[in-house]
Short mmCIF file of C-alpha atoms in Angstrom, two decimals:
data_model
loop_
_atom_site.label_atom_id
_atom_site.label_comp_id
_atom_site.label_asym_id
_atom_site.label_seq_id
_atom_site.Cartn_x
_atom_site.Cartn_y
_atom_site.Cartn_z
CA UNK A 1 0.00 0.00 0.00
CA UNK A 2 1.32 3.30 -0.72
CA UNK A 3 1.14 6.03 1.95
CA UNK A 4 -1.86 8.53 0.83
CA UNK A 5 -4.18 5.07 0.95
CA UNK A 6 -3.48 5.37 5.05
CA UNK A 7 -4.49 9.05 4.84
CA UNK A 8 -7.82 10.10 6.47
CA UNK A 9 -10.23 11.84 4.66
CA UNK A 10 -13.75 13.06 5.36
CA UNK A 11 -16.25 10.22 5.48
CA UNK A 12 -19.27 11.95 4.00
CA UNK A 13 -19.26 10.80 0.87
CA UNK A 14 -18.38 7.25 2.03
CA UNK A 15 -21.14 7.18 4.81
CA UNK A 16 -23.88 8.66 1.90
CA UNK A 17 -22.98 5.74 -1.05
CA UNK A 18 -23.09 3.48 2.27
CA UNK A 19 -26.71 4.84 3.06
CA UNK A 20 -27.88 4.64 -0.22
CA UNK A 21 -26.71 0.97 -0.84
CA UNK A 22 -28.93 0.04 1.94
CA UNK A 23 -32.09 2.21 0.86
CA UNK A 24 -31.95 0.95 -1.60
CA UNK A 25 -32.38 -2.51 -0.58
CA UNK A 26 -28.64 -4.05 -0.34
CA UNK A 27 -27.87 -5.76 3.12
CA UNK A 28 -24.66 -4.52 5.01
CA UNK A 29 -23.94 -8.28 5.62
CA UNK A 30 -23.32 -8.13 1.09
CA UNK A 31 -21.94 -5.08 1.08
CA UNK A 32 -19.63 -5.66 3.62
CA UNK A 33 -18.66 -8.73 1.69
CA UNK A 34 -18.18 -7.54 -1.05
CA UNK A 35 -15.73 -5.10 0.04
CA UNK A 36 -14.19 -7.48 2.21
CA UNK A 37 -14.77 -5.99 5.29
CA UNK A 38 -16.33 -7.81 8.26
CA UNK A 39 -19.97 -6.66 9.00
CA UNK A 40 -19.13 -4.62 12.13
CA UNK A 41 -16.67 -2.17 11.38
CA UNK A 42 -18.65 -1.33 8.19
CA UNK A 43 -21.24 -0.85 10.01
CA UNK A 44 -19.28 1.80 12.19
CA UNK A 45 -18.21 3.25 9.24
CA UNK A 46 -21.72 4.63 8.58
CA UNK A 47 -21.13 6.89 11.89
CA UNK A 48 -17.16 7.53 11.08
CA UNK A 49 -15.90 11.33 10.47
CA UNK A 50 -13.03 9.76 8.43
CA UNK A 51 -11.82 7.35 6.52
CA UNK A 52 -9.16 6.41 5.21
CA UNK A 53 -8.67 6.96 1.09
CA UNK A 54 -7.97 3.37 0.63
CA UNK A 55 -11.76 2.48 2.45
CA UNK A 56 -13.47 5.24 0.62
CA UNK A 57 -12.38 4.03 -3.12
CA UNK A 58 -13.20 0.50 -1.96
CA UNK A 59 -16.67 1.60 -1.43
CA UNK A 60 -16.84 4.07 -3.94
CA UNK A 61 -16.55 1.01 -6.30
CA UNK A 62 -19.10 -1.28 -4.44
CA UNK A 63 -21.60 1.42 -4.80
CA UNK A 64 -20.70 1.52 -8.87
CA UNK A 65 -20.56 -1.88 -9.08
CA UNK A 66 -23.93 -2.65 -6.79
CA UNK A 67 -25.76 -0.12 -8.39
CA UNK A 68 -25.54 -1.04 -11.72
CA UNK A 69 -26.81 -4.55 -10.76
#
């Protein structure tokens, strides 16, 4: 991993495609999984004030990718 993917950045957009995922009907138990993260600290993530960049583009693509399905 390269530094900057350690690097916190604001979690708003993060905790928003998060939200969205599970209006719109996607379980965190599948999203989590997907993103191979265990249930719980995605979960937490919903509440987080950062992230770190490496998180954020990890879900960034789980919302493209689970969107589109």
């Amino acid at each position: 991993m390269r530094p900057s993917e350690h690097r916190a950045i604001d979690a708003t957009g993060t905790r928003r495609r998060l939200q969205a995922l599970v209006a719109i009907g996607w379980p965190v138990s599948h999203i989590a999984r997907h993103i191979g993260l265990h249930q719980r600290p995605l979960a937490e993530l919903a509440r987080a004030q950062n992230v770190t960049r490496r998180t954020a583009q990890r879900i960034e693509t789980a919302y493209r990718q689970l969107c589109r399905l």
